[in-house]
Amino acid sequence: MKYSAFGRTGVQVSRLCLGCMNFGDDTNEPNSITMIHAAMDAGINFLDTANVYSRGASEEVTGKALADGNRRERVFLATKFYNKMADDDPNAWGGHRFHIIREVENSLRRLRTDHIDLYQMHRPQPTIPIDETLRALDDLIRSGKVRYIGTSTFGAWQIVESLWASKEYGLNRFVCEQMPYNLLDRRVERELLPMCRTYGVATIPWAPLAGGLLSGKYGTKERPADARYALRSAPFARDNEVALQKVEQFTQYCNERGVAPAQFATAWVLAQEGVTAPIIGPRTMEQLTDYLATESLTITAEDRQQMDTLFPPGTNVSEYYRADFGPNARWV
Ligand SMILES: NC(=O)c1ccc[n+]([C@@H]2O[C@H](COP(=O)([O-])OP(=O)(O)OC[C@H]3O[C@@H](n4cnc5c(N)ncnc54)[C@H](OP(=O)(O)O)[C@@H]3O)[C@@H](O)[C@H]2O)c1
């Protein structure tokens, strides 16, 4: 496993981050723990979860896996706050101090740890001035409960505004952005990635396979019965007709090149300038093994050119964002 500096912090993180979203949900507890241990044994030292993943179940199973031996101290452990944690409480979500202080305690308990290495705001909340959120997060760092803070799915301008606020008020700054990035959705290339490179912000792209669409098992006619987009209703589905046609051409390219589509799609994200570590999202041990093989795959100049023709830089054919995106969102 290769490691690289986590933005300007200097922390060495594995070039693949293990996403724990399926754990405690589509992946049962014993399998989740076995997979977390297998990923660590393969050199992964960077784990990503969130309070909202199965409303705490992912954090619980992750905490259980890390309670084994000295695993916790060797892992750079990331989790998130912001999304809705209860239906009957108007303050059970958001970027305000009231929620953040309560929720960090809940995450620490579920994760069985006394500190979180990277505490991320899952979505921006423009109705709250960012210095309010930053000051609460800064207090968590100063109290030792959190080491670093980050964002997820922020606009470039929102991160720059936060850096400005941190400087103005002498507060710890966000050091990392977690964004959707894959061949089907290349919007972050327009402004977000260049901004992160300019300001030394680490980048950990989510959904490198567009939720599985780039794994080779989907096409205009194929829709596997036991996969994410068939098992769940898809209010945010990326699988429109144009996307699926391109996915078929992509799969054909991989087949002719003799590489597994899932490995190629992940390796492509890994190879993009300014990417610190894509977040992989295995549901099964076989999928984890596939993702782990990514590191040995080299994306050539020819690969880049072919992909740029099929999925032009900066474009999005997967229609992921929706106007009704909000704290009630259910991931699909
Ligand atoms: N910040 C955010 O808002 C956000 C949002 C989403 C995810 N994330 C993070 O990013 C991580 C990864 O996201 P993601 O799960 O969407 O990643 P992804 O890599 O785009 O999709 C993962 C899914 O693809 C399918 N898959 C994976 N490998 C495969 C293979 N070799 N063959 C066939 N199918 C395969 C599996 O689903 P099926 O087997 O069910 O088809 C798997 O759950 C999450 O665990 C989470 O930590 C963050």
mmCIF file of C-alpha atoms and ligand atoms in Angstrom:
data_model
loop_
_atom_site.group_PDB
_atom_site.id
_atom_site.type_symbol
_atom_site.label_atom_id
_atom_site.label_comp_id
_atom_site.label_asym_id
_atom_site.label_seq_id
_atom_site.Cartn_x
_atom_site.Cartn_y
_atom_site.Cartn_z
ATOM 1 C CA MET A 1 0.000 0.000 0.000
ATOM 2 C CA LYS A 2 1.236 3.471 -0.850
ATOM 3 C CA TYR A 3 0.755 6.434 1.466
ATOM 4 C CA SER A 4 0.666 10.149 0.863
ATOM 5 C CA ALA A 5 0.534 13.363 2.847
ATOM 6 C CA PHE A 6 -2.957 14.302 3.954
ATOM 7 C CA GLY A 7 -3.035 17.788 2.457
ATOM 8 C CA ARG A 8 -0.892 20.257 4.336
ATOM 9 C CA THR A 9 -1.149 18.332 7.635
ATOM 10 C CA GLY A 10 1.740 15.938 6.946
ATOM 11 C CA VAL A 11 -0.193 12.906 8.251
ATOM 12 C CA GLN A 12 0.518 9.864 6.070
ATOM 13 C CA VAL A 13 -2.698 8.202 4.907
ATOM 14 C CA SER A 14 -3.152 5.187 2.659
ATOM 15 C CA ARG A 15 -3.987 6.071 -0.948
ATOM 16 C CA LEU A 16 -7.248 4.170 -0.582
ATOM 17 C CA CYS A 17 -9.619 5.150 2.214
ATOM 18 C CA LEU A 18 -12.041 2.457 3.399
ATOM 19 C CA GLY A 19 -15.624 3.706 3.289
ATOM 20 C CA CYS A 20 -17.762 2.084 5.993
ATOM 21 C CA MET A 21 -21.218 3.128 4.738
ATOM 22 C CA ASN A 22 -22.369 -0.430 4.008
ATOM 23 C CA PHE A 23 -21.149 -1.804 7.323
ATOM 24 C CA GLY A 24 -23.835 -2.667 9.848
ATOM 25 C CA ASP A 25 -26.398 -2.363 7.044
ATOM 26 C CA ASP A 26 -26.043 -4.171 3.693
ATOM 27 C CA THR A 27 -22.959 -5.898 5.128
ATOM 28 C CA ASN A 28 -23.713 -7.692 8.388
ATOM 29 C CA GLU A 29 -21.618 -7.154 11.506
ATOM 30 C CA PRO A 30 -19.295 -10.192 11.367
ATOM 31 C CA ASN A 31 -18.542 -9.634 7.672
ATOM 32 C CA SER A 32 -18.007 -5.919 8.264
ATOM 33 C CA ILE A 33 -15.461 -6.603 11.009
ATOM 34 C CA THR A 34 -13.648 -9.206 8.903
ATOM 35 C CA MET A 35 -13.461 -6.736 5.996
ATOM 36 C CA ILE A 36 -12.183 -3.866 8.146
ATOM 37 C CA HIS A 37 -9.454 -6.131 9.530
ATOM 38 C CA ALA A 38 -8.587 -7.403 6.038
ATOM 39 C CA ALA A 39 -8.311 -3.838 4.710
ATOM 40 C CA MET A 40 -6.016 -2.897 7.580
ATOM 41 C CA ASP A 41 -3.932 -6.009 7.050
ATOM 42 C CA ALA A 42 -3.525 -4.871 3.417
ATOM 43 C CA GLY A 43 -2.134 -1.543 4.666
ATOM 44 C CA ILE A 44 -5.211 0.705 4.736
ATOM 45 C CA ASN A 45 -4.894 3.096 7.685
ATOM 46 C CA PHE A 46 -7.697 5.508 6.759
ATOM 47 C CA LEU A 47 -11.395 4.768 7.522
ATOM 48 C CA ASP A 48 -14.430 6.916 6.719
ATOM 49 C CA THR A 49 -17.868 6.615 8.320
ATOM 50 C CA ALA A 50 -20.667 9.007 9.389
ATOM 51 C CA ASN A 51 -23.126 9.308 12.247
ATOM 52 C CA VAL A 52 -25.992 9.080 9.748
ATOM 53 C CA TYR A 53 -24.945 5.806 8.100
ATOM 54 C CA SER A 54 -27.770 3.539 9.271
ATOM 55 C CA ARG A 55 -28.275 6.070 12.061
ATOM 56 C CA GLY A 56 -25.224 5.028 14.047
ATOM 57 C CA ALA A 57 -24.913 1.347 13.083
ATOM 58 C CA SER A 58 -21.899 1.948 10.823
ATOM 59 C CA GLU A 59 -20.037 3.824 13.564
ATOM 60 C CA GLU A 60 -20.885 1.080 16.054
ATOM 61 C CA VAL A 61 -19.542 -1.767 13.948
ATOM 62 C CA THR A 62 -16.470 0.286 12.986
ATOM 63 C CA GLY A 63 -15.794 0.993 16.645
ATOM 64 C CA LYS A 64 -16.168 -2.677 17.470
ATOM 65 C CA ALA A 65 -13.701 -3.677 14.751
ATOM 66 C CA LEU A 66 -11.137 -1.132 15.978
ATOM 67 C CA ALA A 67 -11.503 -2.169 19.620
ATOM 68 C CA ASP A 68 -9.596 -5.320 18.693
ATOM 69 C CA GLY A 69 -5.925 -5.064 19.834
ATOM 70 C CA ASN A 70 -4.063 -1.862 18.987
ATOM 71 C CA ARG A 71 -5.979 -1.221 15.751
ATOM 72 C CA ARG A 72 -7.497 2.085 16.846
ATOM 73 C CA GLU A 73 -4.170 3.880 17.336
ATOM 74 C CA ARG A 74 -2.970 2.870 13.863
ATOM 75 C CA VAL A 75 -6.012 4.214 12.057
ATOM 76 C CA PHE A 76 -6.799 7.753 10.901
ATOM 77 C CA LEU A 77 -10.504 7.647 11.716
ATOM 78 C CA ALA A 78 -12.942 9.960 9.951
ATOM 79 C CA THR A 79 -16.615 10.468 10.683
ATOM 80 C CA LYS A 80 -19.224 13.132 9.955
ATOM 81 C CA PHE A 81 -22.056 15.171 11.442
ATOM 82 C CA TYR A 82 -24.859 17.265 9.934
ATOM 83 C CA ASN A 83 -27.524 14.893 8.595
ATOM 84 C CA LYS A 84 -30.741 14.128 10.418
ATOM 85 C CA MET A 85 -30.377 11.710 13.368
ATOM 86 C CA ALA A 86 -33.970 11.786 14.672
ATOM 87 C CA ASP A 87 -37.307 12.561 13.054
ATOM 88 C CA ASP A 88 -38.972 14.244 16.037
ATOM 89 C CA ASP A 89 -36.296 16.791 16.985
ATOM 90 C CA PRO A 90 -35.657 19.964 14.927
ATOM 91 C CA ASN A 91 -32.123 20.163 16.333
ATOM 92 C CA ALA A 92 -31.110 16.599 15.474
ATOM 93 C CA TRP A 93 -29.200 17.838 12.437
ATOM 94 C CA GLY A 94 -27.205 20.837 11.271
ATOM 95 C CA GLY A 95 -24.046 22.864 11.637
ATOM 96 C CA HIS A 96 -24.823 24.647 14.885
ATOM 97 C CA ARG A 97 -22.945 24.268 18.171
ATOM 98 C CA PHE A 98 -25.994 22.833 19.949
ATOM 99 C CA HIS A 99 -26.102 19.842 17.600
ATOM 100 C CA ILE A 100 -22.357 19.447 17.038
ATOM 101 C CA ILE A 101 -21.442 19.162 20.729
ATOM 102 C CA ARG A 102 -24.184 16.605 21.341
ATOM 103 C CA GLU A 103 -23.389 14.609 18.230
ATOM 104 C CA VAL A 104 -19.637 14.384 18.759
ATOM 105 C CA GLU A 105 -20.302 12.706 22.094
ATOM 106 C CA ASN A 106 -22.644 10.215 20.414
ATOM 107 C CA SER A 107 -20.057 9.427 17.727
ATOM 108 C CA LEU A 108 -17.254 8.998 20.286
ATOM 109 C CA ARG A 109 -19.404 6.564 22.252
ATOM 110 C CA ARG A 110 -20.407 4.527 19.186
ATOM 111 C CA LEU A 111 -16.827 4.477 17.877
ATOM 112 C CA ARG A 112 -15.476 3.452 21.317
ATOM 113 C CA THR A 113 -12.760 6.073 21.191
ATOM 114 C CA ASP A 114 -11.757 9.278 22.987
ATOM 115 C CA HIS A 115 -10.986 11.228 19.809
ATOM 116 C CA ILE A 116 -11.930 11.493 16.135
ATOM 117 C CA ASP A 117 -9.063 12.109 13.714
ATOM 118 C CA LEU A 118 -11.109 13.844 11.026
ATOM 119 C CA TYR A 119 -14.521 15.332 11.864
ATOM 120 C CA GLN A 120 -16.370 16.337 8.709
ATOM 121 C CA MET A 121 -19.403 18.496 8.053
ATOM 122 C CA HIS A 122 -21.475 16.238 5.757
ATOM 123 C CA ARG A 123 -23.073 19.123 3.825
ATOM 124 C CA PRO A 124 -22.840 22.916 3.849
ATOM 125 C CA GLN A 125 -25.562 24.820 5.673
ATOM 126 C CA PRO A 126 -25.699 28.314 4.170
ATOM 127 C CA THR A 127 -28.289 29.474 6.735
ATOM 128 C CA ILE A 128 -25.662 29.381 9.495
ATOM 129 C CA PRO A 129 -22.593 31.669 9.237
ATOM 130 C CA ILE A 130 -19.572 29.408 8.795
ATOM 131 C CA ASP A 131 -17.698 31.060 11.696
ATOM 132 C CA GLU A 132 -20.390 29.731 14.065
ATOM 133 C CA THR A 133 -19.691 26.170 12.930
ATOM 134 C CA LEU A 134 -15.934 26.702 12.839
ATOM 135 C CA ARG A 135 -15.805 28.026 16.393
ATOM 136 C CA ALA A 136 -17.651 24.962 17.733
ATOM 137 C CA LEU A 137 -15.303 22.668 15.776
ATOM 138 C CA ASP A 138 -12.267 24.651 16.937
ATOM 139 C CA ASP A 139 -13.363 24.078 20.535
ATOM 140 C CA LEU A 140 -13.520 20.332 19.857
ATOM 141 C CA ILE A 141 -9.950 20.385 18.565
ATOM 142 C CA ARG A 142 -8.734 22.414 21.532
ATOM 143 C CA SER A 143 -10.474 20.015 23.943
ATOM 144 C CA GLY A 144 -8.724 17.030 22.310
ATOM 145 C CA LYS A 145 -11.897 15.324 21.080
ATOM 146 C CA VAL A 146 -11.087 15.999 17.438
ATOM 147 C CA ARG A 147 -7.711 16.218 15.635
ATOM 148 C CA TYR A 148 -8.676 17.760 12.273
ATOM 149 C CA ILE A 149 -11.822 19.092 10.637
ATOM 150 C CA GLY A 150 -13.100 18.723 7.077
ATOM 151 C CA THR A 151 -16.028 19.292 4.743
ATOM 152 C CA SER A 152 -18.080 17.180 2.367
ATOM 153 C CA THR A 153 -19.715 18.265 -0.870
ATOM 154 C CA PHE A 154 -19.054 21.962 -0.322
ATOM 155 C CA GLY A 155 -18.780 24.487 -3.124
ATOM 156 C CA ALA A 156 -15.275 25.805 -3.801
ATOM 157 C CA TRP A 157 -16.363 29.284 -2.724
ATOM 158 C CA GLN A 158 -17.749 27.935 0.551
ATOM 159 C CA ILE A 159 -14.404 26.382 1.476
ATOM 160 C CA VAL A 160 -12.513 29.540 0.534
ATOM 161 C CA GLU A 161 -14.967 31.553 2.638
ATOM 162 C CA SER A 162 -14.290 29.195 5.559
ATOM 163 C CA LEU A 163 -10.504 29.600 5.159
ATOM 164 C CA TRP A 164 -11.001 33.363 5.232
ATOM 165 C CA ALA A 165 -13.132 33.081 8.403
ATOM 166 C CA SER A 166 -10.555 30.797 10.067
ATOM 167 C CA LYS A 167 -7.838 33.321 9.345
ATOM 168 C CA GLU A 168 -9.893 36.286 10.473
ATOM 169 C CA TYR A 169 -10.879 34.716 13.796
ATOM 170 C CA GLY A 170 -7.771 32.596 14.480
ATOM 171 C CA LEU A 171 -9.655 29.297 14.271
ATOM 172 C CA ASN A 172 -8.502 25.886 13.074
ATOM 173 C CA ARG A 173 -9.226 25.499 9.369
ATOM 174 C CA PHE A 174 -10.837 22.759 7.320
ATOM 175 C CA VAL A 175 -8.025 20.557 5.982
ATOM 176 C CA CYS A 176 -9.951 18.198 3.695
ATOM 177 C CA GLU A 177 -12.908 18.090 1.299
ATOM 178 C CA GLN A 178 -14.852 14.896 0.527
ATOM 179 C CA MET A 179 -16.571 15.231 -2.848
ATOM 180 C CA PRO A 180 -18.470 13.104 -5.387
ATOM 181 C CA TYR A 181 -16.004 12.296 -8.183
ATOM 182 C CA ASN A 182 -16.003 9.570 -10.784
ATOM 183 C CA LEU A 183 -15.910 9.219 -14.560
ATOM 184 C CA LEU A 184 -19.640 9.909 -14.855
ATOM 185 C CA ASP A 185 -19.455 13.011 -12.674
ATOM 186 C CA ARG A 186 -16.420 15.210 -13.305
ATOM 187 C CA ARG A 187 -17.848 18.547 -12.154
ATOM 188 C CA VAL A 188 -15.284 19.000 -9.369
ATOM 189 C CA GLU A 189 -12.589 19.452 -12.014
ATOM 190 C CA ARG A 190 -13.989 22.886 -12.850
ATOM 191 C CA GLU A 191 -13.240 24.713 -9.596
ATOM 192 C CA LEU A 192 -13.168 22.508 -6.507
ATOM 193 C CA LEU A 193 -10.068 20.422 -7.327
ATOM 194 C CA PRO A 194 -7.991 23.394 -8.542
ATOM 195 C CA MET A 195 -8.998 25.301 -5.395
ATOM 196 C CA CYS A 196 -7.979 22.366 -3.165
ATOM 197 C CA ARG A 197 -4.600 22.123 -4.921
ATOM 198 C CA THR A 198 -4.043 25.855 -4.516
ATOM 199 C CA TYR A 199 -4.796 25.915 -0.782
ATOM 200 C CA GLY A 200 -3.352 22.525 0.232
ATOM 201 C CA VAL A 201 -6.770 21.024 1.040
ATOM 202 C CA ALA A 202 -6.717 17.200 1.007
ATOM 203 C CA THR A 203 -9.310 15.550 -1.267
ATOM 204 C CA ILE A 204 -11.048 12.231 -0.621
ATOM 205 C CA PRO A 205 -13.524 11.551 -3.455
ATOM 206 C CA TRP A 206 -16.603 9.455 -2.691
ATOM 207 C CA ALA A 207 -18.438 7.098 -5.066
ATOM 208 C CA PRO A 208 -15.466 6.280 -7.350
ATOM 209 C CA LEU A 209 -17.732 3.695 -9.055
ATOM 210 C CA ALA A 210 -20.764 6.010 -9.146
ATOM 211 C CA GLY A 211 -22.410 3.698 -6.626
ATOM 212 C CA GLY A 212 -21.505 0.593 -8.661
ATOM 213 C CA LEU A 213 -22.544 1.815 -12.125
ATOM 214 C CA LEU A 214 -18.909 1.674 -13.246
ATOM 215 C CA SER A 215 -18.330 -1.848 -11.923
ATOM 216 C CA GLY A 216 -19.203 -3.496 -15.258
ATOM 217 C CA LYS A 217 -22.434 -5.136 -14.111
ATOM 218 C CA TYR A 218 -24.820 -2.421 -15.358
ATOM 219 C CA GLY A 219 -25.830 -1.699 -18.939
ATOM 220 C CA THR A 220 -28.825 -0.398 -20.847
ATOM 221 C CA LYS A 221 -30.397 -3.859 -20.499
ATOM 222 C CA GLU A 222 -28.632 -5.301 -17.443
ATOM 223 C CA ARG A 223 -29.714 -4.294 -13.985
ATOM 224 C CA PRO A 224 -28.475 -6.874 -11.479
ATOM 225 C CA ALA A 225 -31.162 -7.878 -9.020
ATOM 226 C CA ASP A 226 -28.907 -7.932 -5.951
ATOM 227 C CA ALA A 227 -27.195 -4.564 -6.458
ATOM 228 C CA ARG A 228 -27.695 -1.124 -4.922
ATOM 229 C CA TYR A 229 -29.745 0.422 -7.725
ATOM 230 C CA ALA A 230 -32.139 -2.504 -7.834
ATOM 231 C CA LEU A 231 -32.452 -3.124 -4.096
ATOM 232 C CA ARG A 232 -33.401 0.406 -3.147
ATOM 233 C CA SER A 233 -35.698 3.026 -4.485
ATOM 234 C CA ALA A 234 -33.537 5.540 -6.214
ATOM 235 C CA PRO A 235 -34.518 9.155 -5.641
ATOM 236 C CA PHE A 236 -30.964 10.140 -6.535
ATOM 237 C CA ALA A 237 -30.306 7.458 -9.132
ATOM 238 C CA ARG A 238 -27.527 8.162 -11.556
ATOM 239 C CA ASP A 239 -28.686 5.496 -14.004
ATOM 240 C CA ASN A 240 -30.312 7.528 -16.751
ATOM 241 C CA GLU A 241 -30.223 6.340 -20.363
ATOM 242 C CA VAL A 242 -27.259 8.474 -21.472
ATOM 243 C CA ALA A 243 -25.204 7.411 -18.465
ATOM 244 C CA LEU A 244 -25.931 3.735 -19.102
ATOM 245 C CA GLN A 245 -24.965 3.992 -22.781
ATOM 246 C CA LYS A 246 -21.655 5.522 -21.784
ATOM 247 C CA VAL A 247 -21.217 2.880 -19.100
ATOM 248 C CA GLU A 248 -21.551 0.196 -21.795
ATOM 249 C CA GLN A 249 -18.839 1.849 -23.893
ATOM 250 C CA PHE A 250 -16.672 2.153 -20.791
ATOM 251 C CA THR A 251 -17.114 -1.537 -19.943
ATOM 252 C CA GLN A 252 -16.227 -2.479 -23.505
ATOM 253 C CA TYR A 253 -13.029 -0.396 -23.302
ATOM 254 C CA CYS A 254 -12.038 -2.141 -20.055
ATOM 255 C CA ASN A 255 -12.790 -5.578 -21.502
ATOM 256 C CA GLU A 256 -10.639 -4.889 -24.573
ATOM 257 C CA ARG A 257 -7.860 -3.558 -22.368
ATOM 258 C CA GLY A 258 -8.137 -6.634 -20.125
ATOM 259 C CA VAL A 259 -8.832 -4.847 -16.834
ATOM 260 C CA ALA A 260 -11.739 -5.133 -14.423
ATOM 261 C CA PRO A 261 -13.999 -2.055 -14.809
ATOM 262 C CA ALA A 262 -14.232 -1.522 -11.028
ATOM 263 C CA GLN A 263 -10.444 -1.471 -10.739
ATOM 264 C CA PHE A 264 -10.011 0.789 -13.730
ATOM 265 C CA ALA A 265 -12.647 3.301 -12.565
ATOM 266 C CA THR A 266 -11.098 3.508 -9.083
ATOM 267 C CA ALA A 267 -7.557 3.726 -10.488
ATOM 268 C CA TRP A 268 -8.658 6.571 -12.765
ATOM 269 C CA VAL A 269 -9.854 8.617 -9.759
ATOM 270 C CA LEU A 270 -6.686 7.760 -7.847
ATOM 271 C CA ALA A 271 -4.572 8.984 -10.771
ATOM 272 C CA GLN A 272 -6.187 12.434 -11.036
ATOM 273 C CA GLU A 273 -4.008 15.351 -10.012
ATOM 274 C CA GLY A 274 -4.745 16.595 -6.513
ATOM 275 C CA VAL A 275 -6.565 13.464 -5.315
ATOM 276 C CA THR A 276 -5.337 12.299 -1.908
ATOM 277 C CA ALA A 277 -7.328 9.057 -1.518
ATOM 278 C CA PRO A 278 -10.542 7.822 -3.161
ATOM 279 C CA ILE A 279 -13.002 6.323 -0.664
ATOM 280 C CA ILE A 280 -13.801 2.762 -1.643
ATOM 281 C CA GLY A 281 -17.179 1.301 -0.674
ATOM 282 C CA PRO A 282 -17.102 -2.517 -0.612
ATOM 283 C CA ARG A 283 -20.224 -4.466 0.315
ATOM 284 C CA THR A 284 -18.525 -7.873 0.117
ATOM 285 C CA MET A 285 -15.043 -9.304 0.619
ATOM 286 C CA GLU A 286 -14.766 -9.973 -3.144
ATOM 287 C CA GLN A 287 -15.430 -6.300 -3.851
ATOM 288 C CA LEU A 288 -12.812 -5.273 -1.285
ATOM 289 C CA THR A 289 -10.268 -7.538 -2.993
ATOM 290 C CA ASP A 290 -11.105 -5.916 -6.334
ATOM 291 C CA TYR A 291 -10.663 -2.396 -4.963
ATOM 292 C CA LEU A 292 -7.354 -3.322 -3.323
ATOM 293 C CA ALA A 293 -5.949 -4.463 -6.680
ATOM 294 C CA THR A 294 -6.450 -0.897 -7.946
ATOM 295 C CA GLU A 295 -3.119 0.289 -6.656
ATOM 296 C CA SER A 296 -1.123 -1.870 -9.039
ATOM 297 C CA LEU A 297 -2.998 -0.570 -12.100
ATOM 298 C CA THR A 298 -1.380 2.227 -14.116
ATOM 299 C CA ILE A 299 -3.581 4.666 -16.006
ATOM 300 C CA THR A 300 -1.780 5.406 -19.271
ATOM 301 C CA ALA A 301 -1.884 8.507 -21.475
ATOM 302 C CA GLU A 302 -4.027 6.508 -23.912
ATOM 303 C CA ASP A 303 -6.460 5.621 -21.085
ATOM 304 C CA ARG A 304 -6.778 9.284 -20.136
ATOM 305 C CA GLN A 305 -7.416 10.326 -23.699
ATOM 306 C CA GLN A 306 -10.060 7.660 -24.253
ATOM 307 C CA MET A 307 -11.813 8.533 -20.994
ATOM 308 C CA ASP A 308 -11.731 12.277 -21.810
ATOM 309 C CA THR A 309 -13.442 11.509 -25.114
ATOM 310 C CA LEU A 310 -16.131 9.370 -23.487
ATOM 311 C CA PHE A 311 -16.583 11.512 -20.372
ATOM 312 C CA PRO A 312 -15.377 15.051 -21.219
ATOM 313 C CA PRO A 313 -13.541 16.885 -18.397
ATOM 314 C CA GLY A 314 -15.803 18.857 -16.087
ATOM 315 C CA THR A 315 -19.030 17.195 -17.248
ATOM 316 C CA ASN A 316 -21.691 15.193 -15.417
ATOM 317 C CA VAL A 317 -23.910 12.660 -17.137
ATOM 318 C CA SER A 318 -25.240 11.048 -14.000
ATOM 319 C CA GLU A 319 -27.755 13.628 -12.757
ATOM 320 C CA TYR A 320 -26.914 13.075 -9.138
ATOM 321 C CA TYR A 321 -27.700 16.441 -7.594
ATOM 322 C CA ARG A 322 -31.316 17.320 -6.954
ATOM 323 C CA ALA A 323 -33.029 20.467 -5.822
ATOM 324 C CA ASP A 324 -34.631 18.594 -2.931
ATOM 325 C CA PHE A 325 -31.269 17.405 -1.639
ATOM 326 C CA GLY A 326 -31.305 17.985 2.104
ATOM 327 C CA PRO A 327 -31.152 16.515 5.580
ATOM 328 C CA ASN A 328 -33.805 13.928 4.731
ATOM 329 C CA ALA A 329 -31.721 12.439 1.922
ATOM 330 C CA ARG A 330 -31.404 8.663 1.859
ATOM 331 C CA TRP A 331 -28.311 7.407 0.056
ATOM 332 C CA VAL A 332 -28.845 4.989 -2.763
HETATM 333 N N1 LIG B 1 -19.769 12.373 1.793
HETATM 334 C C1 LIG B 1 -20.819 11.824 1.219
HETATM 335 O O1 LIG B 1 -21.861 12.455 1.027
HETATM 336 C C2 LIG B 1 -20.744 10.381 0.803
HETATM 337 C C3 LIG B 1 -21.749 9.821 0.004
HETATM 338 C C4 LIG B 1 -21.640 8.476 -0.371
HETATM 339 C C5 LIG B 1 -20.555 7.743 0.072
HETATM 340 N N2 LIG B 1 -19.591 8.308 0.865
HETATM 341 C C6 LIG B 1 -18.417 7.549 1.354
HETATM 342 O O2 LIG B 1 -17.762 6.986 0.234
HETATM 343 C C7 LIG B 1 -17.724 5.561 0.368
HETATM 344 C C8 LIG B 1 -17.851 4.953 -1.007
HETATM 345 O O3 LIG B 1 -19.055 5.396 -1.631
HETATM 346 P P1 LIG B 1 -19.872 4.442 -2.561
HETATM 347 O O4 LIG B 1 -20.275 3.250 -1.760
HETATM 348 O O5 LIG B 1 -20.924 5.206 -3.238
HETATM 349 O O6 LIG B 1 -18.701 3.991 -3.584
HETATM 350 P P2 LIG B 1 -18.725 3.343 -5.015
HETATM 351 O O7 LIG B 1 -17.370 2.744 -5.183
HETATM 352 O O8 LIG B 1 -19.130 4.337 -6.041
HETATM 353 O O9 LIG B 1 -19.877 2.228 -4.989
HETATM 354 C C9 LIG B 1 -19.740 1.127 -4.129
HETATM 355 C C10 LIG B 1 -20.742 0.063 -4.528
HETATM 356 O O10 LIG B 1 -20.457 -0.447 -5.829
HETATM 357 C C11 LIG B 1 -20.698 -1.860 -5.854
HETATM 358 N N3 LIG B 1 -19.395 -2.499 -6.105
HETATM 359 C C12 LIG B 1 -18.215 -2.202 -5.534
HETATM 360 N N4 LIG B 1 -17.221 -2.984 -6.026
HETATM 361 C C13 LIG B 1 -17.776 -3.778 -6.938
HETATM 362 C C14 LIG B 1 -17.276 -4.801 -7.793
HETATM 363 N N5 LIG B 1 -15.980 -5.137 -7.785
HETATM 364 N N6 LIG B 1 -18.142 -5.435 -8.619
HETATM 365 C C15 LIG B 1 -19.459 -5.104 -8.641
HETATM 366 N N7 LIG B 1 -20.002 -4.152 -7.832
HETATM 367 C C16 LIG B 1 -19.171 -3.486 -7.005
HETATM 368 C C17 LIG B 1 -21.252 -2.223 -4.481
HETATM 369 O O11 LIG B 1 -22.687 -2.083 -4.481
HETATM 370 P P3 LIG B 1 -23.676 -3.308 -4.800
HETATM 371 O O12 LIG B 1 -22.930 -4.583 -4.618
HETATM 372 O O13 LIG B 1 -24.835 -3.138 -3.895
HETATM 373 O O14 LIG B 1 -24.072 -3.097 -6.245
HETATM 374 C C18 LIG B 1 -20.670 -1.136 -3.597
HETATM 375 O O15 LIG B 1 -21.388 -0.913 -2.403
HETATM 376 C C19 LIG B 1 -18.824 5.215 1.356
HETATM 377 O O16 LIG B 1 -18.590 4.005 2.051
HETATM 378 C C20 LIG B 1 -18.775 6.394 2.286
HETATM 379 O O17 LIG B 1 -17.741 6.235 3.240
HETATM 380 C C21 LIG B 1 -19.689 9.617 1.214
#
